Amino acid sequence: MAQHEVHHLGEHEYSYWPLPVGLGVLLAPLTFIALMVWQKPMLALVFGGVSLVLFIVGIAGWVQEFFSKGHEEGLGLPAMMFFIVSEVVIFGTMFAGFYMARATHADVWSQWVPKDMNLTIPLFLTFILWASSATIAIAEKLFEKGKNALSALFVLLTMVLGLTFTVIHVMEWLHLWHGGFTLSSNMYGTGFYMLTGIHTSHIIVGLLTMLVGLYLLLTGKAGEHKGHTYIKAMTMYWHFVDIMWLLVASSAYLIGSLA
Amino acid sequence: MKEVLAYPAQYWHTMYEIWLFISVVIYLVVFLPALYFLIRYRYRRGVNEKAQHVHESKALEVLWTIIPTIVVIYLATQSFAFYRIQRNAPEGAMEVKVTAFMWGWEFEYPNGKKVYSFFNSVVNPETNAYLKPEEVNDMFKAYIPEDTPVKVLLTSRDVIHSFYVQPAKVTEDAVPGRITHMWFQINEPGNYWVFCREYCGTQHSRMAAVLKVVPKEEFNKWLQTN
Amino acid sequence: MAAVSYKPYFSAGFKEWLFTTDHKKIGIMYGVTSLIFFLVAGLSALAIRLELYQPGIQFVSEDTYNQALTVHGVLMQFWWAVAIWGSFGNYLLPLMIGARDVAFPRLNALSYWFFFAASVLALLTLLPGNQIRMMWTGYPPFSLNENAGPVAFYALIVHLLGAASLASAINLVVTNLTMRAPGITLKKMNLFLHSFLAMNVIQILGVPALAGAVTMLLMDKYFSTAFFDPTRGGDPLLYQNLFWFYSHPVVYVMILPAFGLISEMIATFSRRELFGRTSMIIAIWGIAILGFMVWIHHMFTSGVPDWIRVLFSYTTVLIGVPTGIKIFNWIFTLYKGSIRFTTPMLYTLSAIFMFLIGGLTGIPLGLPAFDIAVHDSHFVVAHFHYVLGMALTLAVFGGFHYWYPKFTGRMYNETWAKVGLLLVMIGSNLFYFLQFIVGIYGMPRRYADYPAIPEWTRLHELQTVGAFILAFGVLVAVLNLILSLKIGKKAEDNPWQSPSLEWLIPSPPPPHNFDKIPHMPEDWDPYNYDWLEKQHRKQ
Ligand code: HEA
Ligand code: HEA
Ligand code: CUA
Ligand SMILES: [Cu+2]
């Protein structure tokens, strides 16, 4: 937006919103430290609360400002692409941990696989995510044709699918966990919960972005030039999360439970 | 036989000399022309006010790509050749198991005899200063037979440490959960330092041990006593 | 360009600074933070040097030493050697490509606040109870041990820094690729821009690996996962692999921009185009790519299989080839030039020759046959002080002087600047060169105490003397820069007569850089020094 904005000589560019977001982000690690290092739960609660408020206020103001000021040049898309590249590397570290253990402990691995592990649930989860990839692709197509309301419906459908995925997945975790297969059991447990956990956290972020997308579509803000990049980036991110699932599921479930 | 204090240090020395020679040559090859250019083409009013233009020279570019490539590949290959010897203990080496812990070493000899060396056994308890290796109590010293290759099998009980035999110029980490190896041979009786070279906390800088190298007969006698 | 009188970018009230999204102000904020932390890290280095002056424990306890060294390593690497490029990059990149700001100005401000948050956490670790003593490498299982202090600080600091670096890297890459003014083609980008591009790409690919590694630390320590616990199938070497997968390339994140600065300065003061510009650009990318394929050279003694060590020794030494290409091209840029020995030029030349020593001593470290004797000794420490403590720091200070008129509108004092450089060169060579020798004698690193071997003691004494001369030189250089803010002469807009775009606008730049987005003519080139004269003649 910087490039084409009309400026008056001598006027300084500023925005109120990055600072509160930044302070919110400063308080988040302090919350963790207050809880786990200083062992002061009350302090942690205060930090956490303030952090959340600052963060939400900051982001809301930011979004508001974004839609009320200046132009937008679609630079968000390449940025999202680079961001996804770095996300792939994050997942890569967890895969590295998982496969290093899988390879070096192939002999004892079978003892680590819990009896409750089965492949039907992940298969079902995969179908849900595939369906959601399709619905969001449809939503994007509809949006490009200017059918915002219909597009919003498909975004909503995607969200329902994503939510279903999350709920089923959490239930599955609880089941396994109570069966004695935990994060700290062994490297299978660690790898399993970390891979699927990080993936699900991405699902949740995706759902939040869709919430905003829904708002943009329904209020007509996505009709202008501006919301366009947002909807595209949101779709791109969701596809990334879906593709990642295939790798996560085939590692954590398939290769993990093959003894 | 006794021309070198310890094996496989001589390979390190040769590597060092090869590298030093090459490095000095490269440094001069860069520095001398640079010095000449700096003097010759310095700005002088009325004499050298404007630069002349030479964009590039394909021949030079090729030259300073190819030659360094050959040099570094030679260096890596030479290192490969030496490294095989430095890594692989000769046949019939005596095996000593070394287990590191915070902060000390446990040496276990083939017959099961164990020696412990702690961080405070290498310092003077009053002044807390390092002793000279020969001042350390013999009880805490790992005896090593003279002229005999020793293969060390390393592991750790807690965090990562590193076993550095100073005269032999070899280092290998002691990693919990795995067994690593190295070898050395010392040809001269005396007391030699071993240092922990992987940071391991407060007493890292005192996590040393002393190798007492003795003639073979003396070593065998020592090995049998408790 | 035009004869309108501008308010400089920094004439703004407190509120504008606090909430600014202007890339120049953010650049200055990065720079000031970075410099403050450099001084803190430098002072902790002096504490280290005092302790090493003599064998025994005299000035600080072992724990304090270990903490000081952790602080020194972390701050020097992340707050100085990496973050200082946040300053140069933010400030100069938009100016050089003819843009009014970066692609995402608000995100840019946020990335500074991430960095600020990390700085707050870093300062908190100086307080009792929060001290971390795990060295900048933070290897588990040690870092999970009580003795190391709360690893949470370390991990969360890395997370915050990572967020800052990623946001900033993505921002600058997108800016560089999409917002160049007409006429500034990829071919006509100067070497500064090319090296920042490569550096930011390395950040995007590398930072997440480190973030993943410290996340595992955090999980292992506070949620008892099994990543690094061999009894449950974990492996401490996993951390080392992930850590160095980023932390080797990060040394090129540090040095590539320094190369960029060197290229700018050496061309300007030889007054001719860079020799072999195309091959310089290829070399940058060669270094960036090869940089991701050498990380095992930090683990030659860690227990990885021997064939992997040998394989990585080849890739490691090969990186000397593209680096050498850069050095040779710089030298031949002097050829038939018209060389001016200004302060930035002297800094540049010093940086090149010190880098050469640092680089040539990196080569034997890449040879396992050599490294097994000096791994984790002061030889390694000397190697990276030549490349970081000298080449990088000299290039940064050269850059400070070179762009000082641009940043501030004033000139620094030439004499004091040269005195500072002279002291730095004397002190640091006395210090770092002897560090090589004591390393070859076997002195292990991270040792608060050492046995009273006479050669070691003598070398350590001289090193400490050198370190203090060096510190004094830094003091002179920094004071000169600070005092010149007030008493320096007013600078011209383009004191070095460079056609690079940042010099074609007033010094200091007006708040929005360019009235109109510039259209650069066909015959313009950032290194075409005749073009500028032609423009002058036209007027
Ligand atoms: C800016 C930072 C920087 C840079 C640029 C480099 C550059 C290089 N480094 Fe360095 N290094 C560090 C920072 C850096 N390093 C740090 C911080 C550590 C320690 C980390 C820790 O443990 O805390 C380290 C440690 C380190 C190690 C591990 C040592 C050990 O722990 O045992 C090794 C091993 O291979 C190594 C090698 C190299 C090599 C081969 C280069 C090459 O890139 C150098 C290439 C340059 C040249 C070779 C000179 C110019 C070339 C020519 C003139 C051409 C002709 C040359 C030949 C034919 C040889 N470095
Ligand atoms: C960019 C990187 C960088 C820079 C610039 C420096 C600069 C310096 N370093 Fe650092 N160093 C590292 C990166 C760097 N270092 C790293 C990564 C490690 C490894 C850490 C680890 O093992 O984990 C290390 C380790 C390290 C050691 C090894 C300790 C050990 O292993 O036991 C030593 C010891 O001599 C040392 C000393 C110094 C000194 C004296 C300077 C000097 O150049 C500093 C000069 C600057 C100042 C002094 C500050 C400014 C001056 C003033 C404020 C003036 C006023 C002061 C007076 C005159 C008294 N450093
Ligand atoms: Cu054990 Cu350092
Ligand atoms: Cu490296």
PDB file of N, CA and C in Angstrom, chain A residues 174-199:
ATOM      1  N   LEU A 174      -8.110 -37.990  23.218  1.00  0.00           N
ATOM      2  CA  LEU A 174      -8.482 -38.286  24.601  1.00  0.00           C
ATOM      3  C   LEU A 174      -8.547 -39.794  24.802  1.00  0.00           C
ATOM      4  N   HIS A 175      -9.115 -40.464  23.806  1.00  0.00           N
ATOM      5  CA  HIS A 175      -9.240 -41.913  23.878  1.00  0.00           C
ATOM      6  C   HIS A 175      -7.864 -42.568  24.023  1.00  0.00           C
ATOM      7  N   LEU A 176      -6.957 -42.180  23.128  1.00  0.00           N
ATOM      8  CA  LEU A 176      -5.615 -42.777  23.166  1.00  0.00           C
ATOM      9  C   LEU A 176      -4.909 -42.419  24.468  1.00  0.00           C
ATOM     10  N   TRP A 177      -5.053 -41.186  24.854  1.00  0.00           N
ATOM     11  CA  TRP A 177      -4.350 -40.700  26.053  1.00  0.00           C
ATOM     12  C   TRP A 177      -4.786 -41.508  27.268  1.00  0.00           C
ATOM     13  N   HIS A 178      -6.106 -41.734  27.378  1.00  0.00           N
ATOM     14  CA  HIS A 178      -6.581 -42.482  28.543  1.00  0.00           C
ATOM     15  C   HIS A 178      -6.183 -43.931  28.472  1.00  0.00           C
ATOM     16  N   GLY A 179      -5.920 -44.397  27.245  1.00  0.00           N
ATOM     17  CA  GLY A 179      -5.422 -45.755  27.115  1.00  0.00           C
ATOM     18  C   GLY A 179      -3.946 -45.872  27.492  1.00  0.00           C
ATOM     19  N   GLY A 180      -3.330 -44.769  27.915  1.00  0.00           N
ATOM     20  CA  GLY A 180      -1.947 -44.840  28.371  1.00  0.00           C
ATOM     21  C   GLY A 180      -0.923 -44.402  27.351  1.00  0.00           C
ATOM     22  N   PHE A 181      -1.374 -43.953  26.201  1.00  0.00           N
ATOM     23  CA  PHE A 181      -0.454 -43.510  25.161  1.00  0.00           C
ATOM     24  C   PHE A 181      -0.392 -41.986  25.233  1.00  0.00           C
ATOM     25  N   THR A 182       0.652 -41.453  25.864  1.00  0.00           N
ATOM     26  CA  THR A 182       0.690 -40.009  26.094  1.00  0.00           C
ATOM     27  C   THR A 182       1.858 -39.364  25.381  1.00  0.00           C
ATOM     28  N   LEU A 183       1.879 -38.049  25.511  1.00  0.00           N
ATOM     29  CA  LEU A 183       2.942 -37.240  24.941  1.00  0.00           C
ATOM     30  C   LEU A 183       4.312 -37.686  25.434  1.00  0.00           C
ATOM     31  N   SER A 184       4.370 -38.176  26.662  1.00  0.00           N
ATOM     32  CA  SER A 184       5.677 -38.497  27.220  1.00  0.00           C
ATOM     33  C   SER A 184       5.955 -39.992  27.293  1.00  0.00           C
ATOM     34  N   SER A 185       5.082 -40.817  26.702  1.00  0.00           N
ATOM     35  CA  SER A 185       5.322 -42.266  26.782  1.00  0.00           C
ATOM     36  C   SER A 185       6.668 -42.635  26.186  1.00  0.00           C
ATOM     37  N   ASN A 186       6.853 -42.250  24.951  1.00  0.00           N
ATOM     38  CA  ASN A 186       8.070 -42.601  24.217  1.00  0.00           C
ATOM     39  C   ASN A 186       8.087 -41.754  22.972  1.00  0.00           C
ATOM     40  N   MET A 187       9.044 -41.987  22.082  1.00  0.00           N
ATOM     41  CA  MET A 187       9.135 -41.113  20.913  1.00  0.00           C
ATOM     42  C   MET A 187       7.943 -41.270  19.972  1.00  0.00           C
ATOM     43  N   TYR A 188       7.278 -42.417  20.008  1.00  0.00           N
ATOM     44  CA  TYR A 188       6.081 -42.494  19.172  1.00  0.00           C
ATOM     45  C   TYR A 188       5.012 -41.545  19.719  1.00  0.00           C
ATOM     46  N   GLY A 189       4.808 -41.597  21.015  1.00  0.00           N
ATOM     47  CA  GLY A 189       3.828 -40.701  21.622  1.00  0.00           C
ATOM     48  C   GLY A 189       4.181 -39.245  21.350  1.00  0.00           C
ATOM     49  N   THR A 190       5.439 -38.911  21.601  1.00  0.00           N
ATOM     50  CA  THR A 190       5.873 -37.536  21.380  1.00  0.00           C
ATOM     51  C   THR A 190       5.656 -37.121  19.926  1.00  0.00           C
ATOM     52  N   GLY A 191       6.134 -37.963  19.015  1.00  0.00           N
ATOM     53  CA  GLY A 191       6.017 -37.627  17.599  1.00  0.00           C
ATOM     54  C   GLY A 191       4.565 -37.553  17.168  1.00  0.00           C
ATOM     55  N   PHE A 192       3.784 -38.510  17.628  1.00  0.00           N
ATOM     56  CA  PHE A 192       2.377 -38.565  17.240  1.00  0.00           C
ATOM     57  C   PHE A 192       1.637 -37.305  17.668  1.00  0.00           C
ATOM     58  N   TYR A 193       1.731 -36.983  18.951  1.00  0.00           N
ATOM     59  CA  TYR A 193       0.957 -35.832  19.437  1.00  0.00           C
ATOM     60  C   TYR A 193       1.517 -34.508  18.928  1.00  0.00           C
ATOM     61  N   MET A 194       2.835 -34.445  18.760  1.00  0.00           N
ATOM     62  CA  MET A 194       3.394 -33.180  18.277  1.00  0.00           C
ATOM     63  C   MET A 194       2.993 -32.932  16.824  1.00  0.00           C
ATOM     64  N   LEU A 195       3.104 -33.971  15.997  1.00  0.00           N
ATOM     65  CA  LEU A 195       2.743 -33.789  14.586  1.00  0.00           C
ATOM     66  C   LEU A 195       1.271 -33.433  14.448  1.00  0.00           C
ATOM     67  N   THR A 196       0.420 -34.267  15.035  1.00  0.00           N
ATOM     68  CA  THR A 196      -1.010 -34.015  14.872  1.00  0.00           C
ATOM     69  C   THR A 196      -1.417 -32.756  15.619  1.00  0.00           C
ATOM     70  N   GLY A 197      -0.765 -32.503  16.748  1.00  0.00           N
ATOM     71  CA  GLY A 197      -1.108 -31.314  17.527  1.00  0.00           C
ATOM     72  C   GLY A 197      -0.776 -30.037  16.768  1.00  0.00           C
ATOM     73  N   ILE A 198       0.432 -29.985  16.223  1.00  0.00           N
ATOM     74  CA  ILE A 198       0.798 -28.787  15.471  1.00  0.00           C
ATOM     75  C   ILE A 198      -0.126 -28.630  14.272  1.00  0.00           C
ATOM     76  N   HIS A 199      -0.459 -29.775  13.665  1.00  0.00           N
ATOM     77  CA  HIS A 199      -1.359 -29.680  12.523  1.00  0.00           C
ATOM     78  C   HIS A 199      -2.711 -29.117  12.943  1.00  0.00           C
TER      79      HIS A 199
END
